[in-house]
Coordinates of N, CA and C in Angstrom, one line a residue:
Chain A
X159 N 74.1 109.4 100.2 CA 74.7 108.4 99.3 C 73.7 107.4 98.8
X160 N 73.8 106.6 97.4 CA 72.8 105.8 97.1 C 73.4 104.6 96.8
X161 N 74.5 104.4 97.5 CA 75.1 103.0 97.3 C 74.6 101.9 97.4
X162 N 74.8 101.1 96.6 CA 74.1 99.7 97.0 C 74.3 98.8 98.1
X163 N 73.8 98.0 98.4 CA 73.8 97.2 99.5 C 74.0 95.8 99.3
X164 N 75.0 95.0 99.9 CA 75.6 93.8 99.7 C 74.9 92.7 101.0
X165 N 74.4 91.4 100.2 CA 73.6 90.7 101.3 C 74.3 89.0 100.4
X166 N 74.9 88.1 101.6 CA 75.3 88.3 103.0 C 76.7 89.3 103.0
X167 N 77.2 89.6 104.2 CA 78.2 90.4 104.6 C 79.3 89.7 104.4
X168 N 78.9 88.3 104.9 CA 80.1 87.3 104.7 C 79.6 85.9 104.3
X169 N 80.7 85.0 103.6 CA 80.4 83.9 102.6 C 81.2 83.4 103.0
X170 N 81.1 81.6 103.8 CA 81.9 80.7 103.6 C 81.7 79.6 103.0
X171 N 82.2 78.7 102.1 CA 81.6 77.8 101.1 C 82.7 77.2 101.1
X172 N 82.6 75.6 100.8 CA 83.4 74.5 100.8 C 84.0 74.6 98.8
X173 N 84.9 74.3 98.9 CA 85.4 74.6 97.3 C 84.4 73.4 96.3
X174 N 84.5 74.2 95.2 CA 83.3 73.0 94.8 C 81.9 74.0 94.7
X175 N 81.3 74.2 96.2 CA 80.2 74.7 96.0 C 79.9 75.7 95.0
X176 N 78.8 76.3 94.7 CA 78.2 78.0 94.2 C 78.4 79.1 95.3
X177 N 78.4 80.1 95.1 CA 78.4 81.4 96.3 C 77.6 82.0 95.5
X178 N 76.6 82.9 96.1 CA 75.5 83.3 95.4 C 75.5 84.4 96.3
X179 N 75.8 85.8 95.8 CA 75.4 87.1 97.1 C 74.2 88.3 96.0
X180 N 73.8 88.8 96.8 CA 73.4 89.6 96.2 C 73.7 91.6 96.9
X181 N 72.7 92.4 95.5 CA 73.1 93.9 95.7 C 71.6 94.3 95.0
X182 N 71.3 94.9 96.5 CA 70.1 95.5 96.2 C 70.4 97.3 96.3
X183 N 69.5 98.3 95.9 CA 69.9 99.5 95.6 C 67.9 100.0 95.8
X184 N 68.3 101.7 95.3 CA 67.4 102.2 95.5 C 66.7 103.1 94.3
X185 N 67.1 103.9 93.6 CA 66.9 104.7 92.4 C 67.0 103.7 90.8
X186 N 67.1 104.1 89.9 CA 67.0 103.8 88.6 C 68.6 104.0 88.3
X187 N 69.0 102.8 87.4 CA 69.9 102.8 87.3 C 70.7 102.6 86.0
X188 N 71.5 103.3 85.7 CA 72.4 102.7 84.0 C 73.0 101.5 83.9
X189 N 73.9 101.3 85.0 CA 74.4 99.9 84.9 C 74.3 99.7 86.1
X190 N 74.9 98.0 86.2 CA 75.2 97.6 87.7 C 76.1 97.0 87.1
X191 N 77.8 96.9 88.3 CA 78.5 96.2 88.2 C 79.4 95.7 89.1
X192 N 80.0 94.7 89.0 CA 80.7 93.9 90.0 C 82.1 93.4 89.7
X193 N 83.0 94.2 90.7 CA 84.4 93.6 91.7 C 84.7 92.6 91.7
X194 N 85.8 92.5 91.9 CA 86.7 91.7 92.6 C 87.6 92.0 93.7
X195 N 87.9 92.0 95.1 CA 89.4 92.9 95.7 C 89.7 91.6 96.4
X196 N 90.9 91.3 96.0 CA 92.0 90.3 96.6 C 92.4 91.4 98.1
X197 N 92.4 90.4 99.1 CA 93.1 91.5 100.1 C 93.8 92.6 100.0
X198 N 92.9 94.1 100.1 CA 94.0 94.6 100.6 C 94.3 95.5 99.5
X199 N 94.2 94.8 98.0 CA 95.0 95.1 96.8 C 93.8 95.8 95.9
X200 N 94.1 96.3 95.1 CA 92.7 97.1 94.0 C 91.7 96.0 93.2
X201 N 90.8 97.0 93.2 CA 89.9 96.3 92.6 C 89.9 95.7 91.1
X202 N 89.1 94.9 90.8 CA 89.0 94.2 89.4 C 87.8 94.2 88.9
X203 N 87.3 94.7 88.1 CA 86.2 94.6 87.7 C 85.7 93.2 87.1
X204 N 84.6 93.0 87.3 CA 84.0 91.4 87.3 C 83.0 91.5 85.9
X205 N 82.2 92.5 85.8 CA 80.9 92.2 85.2 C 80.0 93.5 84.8
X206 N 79.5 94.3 83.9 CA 78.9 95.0 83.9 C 77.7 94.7 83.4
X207 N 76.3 94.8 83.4 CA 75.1 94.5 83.3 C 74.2 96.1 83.2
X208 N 73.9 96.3 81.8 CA 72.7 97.4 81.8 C 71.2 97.2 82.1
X209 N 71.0 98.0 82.3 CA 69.4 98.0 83.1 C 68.2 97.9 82.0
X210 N 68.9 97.3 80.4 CA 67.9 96.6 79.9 C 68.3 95.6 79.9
X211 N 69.7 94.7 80.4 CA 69.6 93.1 80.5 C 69.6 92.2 81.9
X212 N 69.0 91.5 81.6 CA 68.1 90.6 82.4 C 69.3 89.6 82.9
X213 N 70.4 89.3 82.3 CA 71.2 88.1 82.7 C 72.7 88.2 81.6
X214 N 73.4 87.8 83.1 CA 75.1 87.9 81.9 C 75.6 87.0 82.7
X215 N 76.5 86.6 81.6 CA 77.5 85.3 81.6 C 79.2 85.9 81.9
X216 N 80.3 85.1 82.3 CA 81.7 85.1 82.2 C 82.2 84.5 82.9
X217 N 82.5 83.4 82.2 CA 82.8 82.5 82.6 C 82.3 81.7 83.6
X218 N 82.6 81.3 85.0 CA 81.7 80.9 85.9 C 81.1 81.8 86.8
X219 N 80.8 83.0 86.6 CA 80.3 83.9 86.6 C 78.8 84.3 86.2
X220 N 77.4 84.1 87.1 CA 76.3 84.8 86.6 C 75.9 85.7 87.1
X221 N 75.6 86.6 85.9 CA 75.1 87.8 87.1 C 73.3 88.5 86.6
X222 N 72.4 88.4 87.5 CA 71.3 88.8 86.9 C 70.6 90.3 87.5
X223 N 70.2 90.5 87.1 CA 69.2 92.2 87.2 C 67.8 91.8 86.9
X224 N 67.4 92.6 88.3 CA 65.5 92.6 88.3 C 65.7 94.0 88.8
X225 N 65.2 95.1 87.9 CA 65.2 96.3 87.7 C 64.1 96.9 89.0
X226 N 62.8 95.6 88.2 CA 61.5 95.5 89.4 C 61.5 95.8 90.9
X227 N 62.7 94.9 91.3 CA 63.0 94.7 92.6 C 64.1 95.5 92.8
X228 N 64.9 95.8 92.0 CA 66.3 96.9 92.2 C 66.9 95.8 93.2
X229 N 67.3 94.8 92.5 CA 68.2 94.0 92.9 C 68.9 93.0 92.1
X230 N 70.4 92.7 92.1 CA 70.6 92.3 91.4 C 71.9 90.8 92.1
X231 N 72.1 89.3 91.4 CA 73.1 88.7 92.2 C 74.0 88.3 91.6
X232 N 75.5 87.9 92.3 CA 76.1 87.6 91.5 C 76.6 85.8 91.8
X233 N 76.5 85.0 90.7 CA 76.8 83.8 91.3 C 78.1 83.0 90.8
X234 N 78.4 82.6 91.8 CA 80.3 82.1 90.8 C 79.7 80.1 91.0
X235 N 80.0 79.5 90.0 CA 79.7 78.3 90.1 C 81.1 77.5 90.7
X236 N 81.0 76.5 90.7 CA 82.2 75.7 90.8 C 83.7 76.2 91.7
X237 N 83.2 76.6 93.0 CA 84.1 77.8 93.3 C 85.3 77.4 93.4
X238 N 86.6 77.9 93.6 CA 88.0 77.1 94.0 C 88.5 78.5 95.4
X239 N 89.5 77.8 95.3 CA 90.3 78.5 96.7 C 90.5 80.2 96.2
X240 N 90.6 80.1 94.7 CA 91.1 81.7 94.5 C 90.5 82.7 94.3
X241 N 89.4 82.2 94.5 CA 87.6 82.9 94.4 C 87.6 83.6 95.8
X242 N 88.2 83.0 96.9 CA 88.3 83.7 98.1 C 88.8 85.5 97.9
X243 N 87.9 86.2 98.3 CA 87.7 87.8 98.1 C 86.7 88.5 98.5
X244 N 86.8 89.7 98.3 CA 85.6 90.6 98.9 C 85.0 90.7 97.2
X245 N 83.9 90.9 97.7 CA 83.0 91.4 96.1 C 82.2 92.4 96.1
X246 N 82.2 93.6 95.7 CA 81.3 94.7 95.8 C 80.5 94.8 94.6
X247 N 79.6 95.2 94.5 CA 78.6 95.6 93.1 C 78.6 97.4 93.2
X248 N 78.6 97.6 92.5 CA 78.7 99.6 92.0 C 77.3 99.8 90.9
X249 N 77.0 100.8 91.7 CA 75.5 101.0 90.5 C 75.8 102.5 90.0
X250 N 75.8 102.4 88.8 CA 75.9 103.7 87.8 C 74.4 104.4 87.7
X251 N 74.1 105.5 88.9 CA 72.5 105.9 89.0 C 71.9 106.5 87.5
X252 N 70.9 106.7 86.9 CA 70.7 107.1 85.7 C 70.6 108.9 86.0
X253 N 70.5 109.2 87.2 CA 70.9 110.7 87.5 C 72.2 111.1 87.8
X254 N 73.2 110.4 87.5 CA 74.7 110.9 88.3 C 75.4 110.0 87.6
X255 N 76.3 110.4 86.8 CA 77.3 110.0 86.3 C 78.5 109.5 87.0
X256 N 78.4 108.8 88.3 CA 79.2 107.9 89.1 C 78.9 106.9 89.6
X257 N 80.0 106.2 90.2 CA 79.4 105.1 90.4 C 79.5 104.8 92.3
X258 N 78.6 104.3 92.8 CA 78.6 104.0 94.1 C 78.9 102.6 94.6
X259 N 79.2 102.2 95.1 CA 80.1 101.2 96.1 C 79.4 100.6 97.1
X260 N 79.1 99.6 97.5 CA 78.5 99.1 98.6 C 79.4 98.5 99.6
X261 N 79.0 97.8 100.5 CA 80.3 97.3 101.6 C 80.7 96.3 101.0
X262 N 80.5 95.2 100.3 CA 80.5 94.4 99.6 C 80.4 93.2 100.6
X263 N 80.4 91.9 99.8 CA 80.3 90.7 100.6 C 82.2 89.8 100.8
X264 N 82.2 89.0 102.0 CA 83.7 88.8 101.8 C 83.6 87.3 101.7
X265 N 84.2 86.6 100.5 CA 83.7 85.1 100.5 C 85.0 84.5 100.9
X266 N 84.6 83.3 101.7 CA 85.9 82.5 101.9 C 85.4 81.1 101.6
X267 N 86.2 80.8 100.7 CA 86.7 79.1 100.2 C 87.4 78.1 100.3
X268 N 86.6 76.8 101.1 CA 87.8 76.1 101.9 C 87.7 75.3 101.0
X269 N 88.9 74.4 101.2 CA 89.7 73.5 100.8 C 89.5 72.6 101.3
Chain B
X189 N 101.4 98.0 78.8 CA 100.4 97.7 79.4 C 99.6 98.5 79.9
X190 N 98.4 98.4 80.4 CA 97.6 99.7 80.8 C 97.5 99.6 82.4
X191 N 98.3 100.8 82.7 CA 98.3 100.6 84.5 C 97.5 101.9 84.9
X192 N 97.3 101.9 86.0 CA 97.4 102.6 86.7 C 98.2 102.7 88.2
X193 N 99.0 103.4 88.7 CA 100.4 103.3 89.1 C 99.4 104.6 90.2
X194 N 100.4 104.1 91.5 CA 100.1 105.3 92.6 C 100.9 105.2 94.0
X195 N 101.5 106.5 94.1 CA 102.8 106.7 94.6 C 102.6 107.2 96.3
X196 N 102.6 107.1 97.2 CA 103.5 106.3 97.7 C 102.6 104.7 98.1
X197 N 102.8 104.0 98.0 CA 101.9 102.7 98.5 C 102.0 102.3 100.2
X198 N 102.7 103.0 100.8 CA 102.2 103.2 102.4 C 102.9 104.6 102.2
X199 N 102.4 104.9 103.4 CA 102.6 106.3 104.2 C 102.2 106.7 105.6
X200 N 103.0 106.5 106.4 CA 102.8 107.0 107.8 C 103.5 108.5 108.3
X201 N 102.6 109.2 108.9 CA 103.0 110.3 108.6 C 102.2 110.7 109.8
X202 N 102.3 112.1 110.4 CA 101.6 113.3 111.8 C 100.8 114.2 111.1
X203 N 100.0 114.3 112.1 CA 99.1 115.2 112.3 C 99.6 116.5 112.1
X204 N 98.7 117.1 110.9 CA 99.3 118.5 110.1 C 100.0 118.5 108.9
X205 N 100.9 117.3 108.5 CA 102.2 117.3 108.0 C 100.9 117.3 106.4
X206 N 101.6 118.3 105.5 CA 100.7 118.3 103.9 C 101.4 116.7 103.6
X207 N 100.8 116.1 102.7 CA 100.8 115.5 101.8 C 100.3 115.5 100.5
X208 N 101.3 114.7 99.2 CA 100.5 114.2 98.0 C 100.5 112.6 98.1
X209 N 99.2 112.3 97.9 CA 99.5 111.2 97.0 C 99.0 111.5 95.2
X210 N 100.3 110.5 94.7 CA 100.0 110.4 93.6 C 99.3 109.5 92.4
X211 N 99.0 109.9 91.5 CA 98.0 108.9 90.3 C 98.0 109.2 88.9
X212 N 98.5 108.2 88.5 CA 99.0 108.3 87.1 C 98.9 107.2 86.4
X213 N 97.7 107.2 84.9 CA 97.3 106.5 84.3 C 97.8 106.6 82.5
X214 N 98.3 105.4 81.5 CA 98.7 105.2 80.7 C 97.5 105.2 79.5
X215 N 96.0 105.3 79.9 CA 95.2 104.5 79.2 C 94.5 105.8 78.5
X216 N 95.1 106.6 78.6 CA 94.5 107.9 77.8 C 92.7 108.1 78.0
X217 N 92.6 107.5 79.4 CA 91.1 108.4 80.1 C 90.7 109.3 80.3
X218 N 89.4 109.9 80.3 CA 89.4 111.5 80.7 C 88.4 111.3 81.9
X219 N 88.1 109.9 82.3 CA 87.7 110.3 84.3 C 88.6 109.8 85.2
X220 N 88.9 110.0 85.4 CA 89.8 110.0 87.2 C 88.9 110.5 88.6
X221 N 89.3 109.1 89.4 CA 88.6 109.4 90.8 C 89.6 108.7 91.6
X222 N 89.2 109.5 92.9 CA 89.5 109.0 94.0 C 88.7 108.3 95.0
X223 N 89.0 107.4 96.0 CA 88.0 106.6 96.6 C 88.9 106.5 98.0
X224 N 88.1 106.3 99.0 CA 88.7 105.8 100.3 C 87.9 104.3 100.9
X225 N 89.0 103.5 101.6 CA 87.6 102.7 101.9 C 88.3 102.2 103.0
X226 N 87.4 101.9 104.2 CA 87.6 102.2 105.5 C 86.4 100.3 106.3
X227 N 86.7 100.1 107.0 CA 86.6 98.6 107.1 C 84.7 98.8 107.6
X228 N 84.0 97.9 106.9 CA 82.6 98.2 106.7 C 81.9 99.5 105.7
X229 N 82.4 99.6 105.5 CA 81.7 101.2 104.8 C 82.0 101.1 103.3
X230 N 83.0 100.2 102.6 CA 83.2 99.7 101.1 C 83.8 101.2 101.3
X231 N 83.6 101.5 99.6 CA 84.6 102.8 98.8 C 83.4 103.8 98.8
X232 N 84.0 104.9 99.6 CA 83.4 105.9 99.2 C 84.5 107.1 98.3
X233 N 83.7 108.0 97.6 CA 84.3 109.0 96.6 C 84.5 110.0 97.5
X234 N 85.8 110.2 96.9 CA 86.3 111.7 97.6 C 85.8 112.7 96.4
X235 N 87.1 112.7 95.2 CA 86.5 113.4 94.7 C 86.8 112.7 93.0
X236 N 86.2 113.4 91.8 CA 86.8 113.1 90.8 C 86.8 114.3 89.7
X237 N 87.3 113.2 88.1 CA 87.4 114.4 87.1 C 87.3 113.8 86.3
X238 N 86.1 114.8 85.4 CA 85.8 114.4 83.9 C 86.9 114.6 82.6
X239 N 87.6 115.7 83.2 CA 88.6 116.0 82.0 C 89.4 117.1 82.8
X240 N 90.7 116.7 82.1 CA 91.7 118.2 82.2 C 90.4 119.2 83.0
X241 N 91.6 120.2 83.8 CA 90.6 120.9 84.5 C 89.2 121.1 85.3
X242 N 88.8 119.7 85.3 CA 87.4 119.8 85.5 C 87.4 119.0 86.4
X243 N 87.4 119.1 87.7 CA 87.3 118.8 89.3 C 85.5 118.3 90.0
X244 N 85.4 117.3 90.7 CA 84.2 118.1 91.6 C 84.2 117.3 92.3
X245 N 83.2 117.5 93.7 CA 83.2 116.5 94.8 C 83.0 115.2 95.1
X246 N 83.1 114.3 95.5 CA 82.0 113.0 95.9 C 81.3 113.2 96.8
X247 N 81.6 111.8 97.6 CA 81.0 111.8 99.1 C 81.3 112.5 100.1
X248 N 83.0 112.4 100.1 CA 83.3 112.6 101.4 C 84.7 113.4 100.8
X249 N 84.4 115.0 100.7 CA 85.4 115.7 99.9 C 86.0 116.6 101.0
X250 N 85.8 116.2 102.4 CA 86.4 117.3 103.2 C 87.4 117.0 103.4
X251 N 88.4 117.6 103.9 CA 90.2 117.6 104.1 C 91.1 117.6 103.2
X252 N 90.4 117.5 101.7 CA 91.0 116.9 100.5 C 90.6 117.9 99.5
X253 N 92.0 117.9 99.0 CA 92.3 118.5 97.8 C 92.7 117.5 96.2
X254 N 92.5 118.1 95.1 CA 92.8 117.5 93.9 C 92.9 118.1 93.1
X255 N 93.7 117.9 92.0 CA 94.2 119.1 90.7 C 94.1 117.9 89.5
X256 N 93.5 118.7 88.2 CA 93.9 117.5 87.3 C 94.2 118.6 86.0
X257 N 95.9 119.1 86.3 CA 96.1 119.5 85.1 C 96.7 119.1 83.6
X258 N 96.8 117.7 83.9 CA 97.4 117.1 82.5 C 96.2 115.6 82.5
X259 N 96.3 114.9 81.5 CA 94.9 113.6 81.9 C 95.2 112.9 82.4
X260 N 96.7 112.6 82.6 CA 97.4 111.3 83.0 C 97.5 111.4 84.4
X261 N 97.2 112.5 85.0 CA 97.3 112.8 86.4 C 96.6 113.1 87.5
X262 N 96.2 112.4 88.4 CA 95.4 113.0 89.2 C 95.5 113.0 90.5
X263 N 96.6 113.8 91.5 CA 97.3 113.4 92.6 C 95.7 114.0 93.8
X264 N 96.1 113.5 94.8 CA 94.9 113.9 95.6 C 95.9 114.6 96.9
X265 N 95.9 115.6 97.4 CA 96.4 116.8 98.1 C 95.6 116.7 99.9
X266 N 96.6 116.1 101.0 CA 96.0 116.1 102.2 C 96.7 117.7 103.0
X267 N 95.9 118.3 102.6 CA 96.7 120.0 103.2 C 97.2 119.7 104.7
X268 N 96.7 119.3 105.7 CA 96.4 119.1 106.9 C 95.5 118.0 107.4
X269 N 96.8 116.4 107.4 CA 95.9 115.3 107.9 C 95.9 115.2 109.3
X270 N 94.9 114.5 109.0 CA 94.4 114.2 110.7 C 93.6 112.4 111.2
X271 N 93.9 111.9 112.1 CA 93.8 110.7 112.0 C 92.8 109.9 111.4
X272 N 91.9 111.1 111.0 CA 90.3 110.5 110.5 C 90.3 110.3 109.2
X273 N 91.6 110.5 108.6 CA 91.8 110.6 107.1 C 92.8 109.0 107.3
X274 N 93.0 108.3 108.5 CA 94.0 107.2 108.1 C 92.7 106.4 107.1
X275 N 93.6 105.9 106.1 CA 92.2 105.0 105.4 C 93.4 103.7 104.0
X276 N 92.5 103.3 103.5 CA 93.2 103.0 102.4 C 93.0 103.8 101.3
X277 N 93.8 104.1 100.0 CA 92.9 105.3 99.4 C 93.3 104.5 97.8
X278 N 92.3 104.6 96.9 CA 92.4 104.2 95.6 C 92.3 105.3 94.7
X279 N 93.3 104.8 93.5 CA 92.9 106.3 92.6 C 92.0 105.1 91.5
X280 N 91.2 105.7 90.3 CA 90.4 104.8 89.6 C 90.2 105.4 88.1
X281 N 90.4 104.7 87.0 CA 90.1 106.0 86.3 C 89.1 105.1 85.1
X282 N 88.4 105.5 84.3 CA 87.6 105.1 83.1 C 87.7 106.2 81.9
X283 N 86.8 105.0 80.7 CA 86.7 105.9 79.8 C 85.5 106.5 79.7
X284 N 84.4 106.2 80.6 CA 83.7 106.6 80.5 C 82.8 106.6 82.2
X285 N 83.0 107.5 82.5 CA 82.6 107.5 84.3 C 81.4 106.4 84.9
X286 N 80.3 106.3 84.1 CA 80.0 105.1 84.7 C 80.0 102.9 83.9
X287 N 81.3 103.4 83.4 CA 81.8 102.3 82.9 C 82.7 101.6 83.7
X288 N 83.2 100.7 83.1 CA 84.5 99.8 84.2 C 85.4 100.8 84.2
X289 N 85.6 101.0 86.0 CA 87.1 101.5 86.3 C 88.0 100.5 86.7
X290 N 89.1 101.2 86.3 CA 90.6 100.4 86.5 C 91.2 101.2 87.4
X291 N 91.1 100.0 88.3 CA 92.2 100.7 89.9 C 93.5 100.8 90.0
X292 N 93.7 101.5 91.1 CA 95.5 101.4 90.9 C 95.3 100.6 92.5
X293 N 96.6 100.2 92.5 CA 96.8 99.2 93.4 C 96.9 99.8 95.0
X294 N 96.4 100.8 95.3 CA 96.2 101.2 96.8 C 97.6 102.3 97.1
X295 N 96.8 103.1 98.3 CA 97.7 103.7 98.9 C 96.9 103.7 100.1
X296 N 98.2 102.8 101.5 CA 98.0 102.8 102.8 C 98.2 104.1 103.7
X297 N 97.4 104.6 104.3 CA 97.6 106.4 104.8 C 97.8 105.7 106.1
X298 N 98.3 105.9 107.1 CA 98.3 106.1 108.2 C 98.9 107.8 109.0
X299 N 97.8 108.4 109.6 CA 98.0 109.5 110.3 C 97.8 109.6 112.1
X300 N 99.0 109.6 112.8 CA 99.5 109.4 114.0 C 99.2 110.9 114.4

């Protein structure tokens, strides 16, 4: 498998703060993109980012790509309680038309 | 709205007993997948489909079956489960395979 890899495993942050995780990988890639999963329940797609851009926006949402390093992070600013979730990143390989999954990171936001 | 919908949302069930689960999408896609995901290990691919008729493996395609004969459909077939198949299972579908997929909201397997 050439899944990506999610660093930290887990995230706990006072509401208010940034949560910053990242997803490093191994091959060449078409896109990279990032989840949302509320417990339990399906996924949401967060963000898609091609492997010619450098940095994307949505809302409090940044997410950047260094192709160099085959790593990419995702940062939520201003966090609140409903930010609490698991977050996975999926890399679309430029040889395989699917997408792979990493374990993702699980953030929790206190109040 | 654009769902995707998947039938049964738990299931507990014995060792051997066939099952379907089902997946059924509104959004007039032609990929459909299936995913399992199992606690530390994220989602791995069972199997998926580019179009009507056109099947093929993921990661983890043993025990499992899938048929995709209309686009809106893509039920995933446990001929003979066995406890190593309990998992959560997602169906996912796009319009374009490595674009944003839209999940359906889970199916809980439990195999006793």
């Amino acid at each position: 498998s050439q899944q990506g890899e999610e660093d930290p495993q887990a995230l706990s942050i006072q509401e208010g703060e940034n949560a910053t995780m990242n997803c490093s990988y191994k091959t060449s890639i078409n896109n990279l993109q990032w989840y949302r999963q509320n417990s339990g329940r399906g996924l949401v797609h967060l963000i898609l980012i091609r492997s010619n851009e450098r940095e994307k926006h949505s809302g409090r949402l940044r997410v950047t790509l260094d192709t160099s390093k085959k790593s990419s992070s995702l940062l939520i600013t201003a966090s609140r309680a409903a930010d609490t979730a698991s977050y996975f990143c999926a890399t679309a390989f430029s040889n395989d038309y699917k997408l792979s999954f990493g374990a993702g990171t699980t953030v929790t936001v206190r109040a | 709205e654009a769902q995707v919908t998947q039938n049964p949302r738990y299931l507990i069930t014995v060792t051997g007993k066939k099952l379907t689960v089902t997946c059924s999408q509104n959004m007039n896609h032609e990929y459909m997948s299936w995913y399992r995901q199992d606690p530390g290990l994220g989602l791995r691919q069972i199997y998926y489909s580019m179009n009507v008729e056109v099947t093929d493996k993921g990661d983890v395609p043993e025990g499992y079956k899938v048929s995709r004969k209309e686009k809106r459909n893509f039920p995933l077939i446990l001929e003979s489960p066995s406890p190593n198949q309990t998992s959560l299972y997602f169906c996912a579908t796009s319009g374009i395979s490595y674009n944003e997929q839209f999940f359906g909201p889970g199916t809980r397997l439990t195999v006793l």
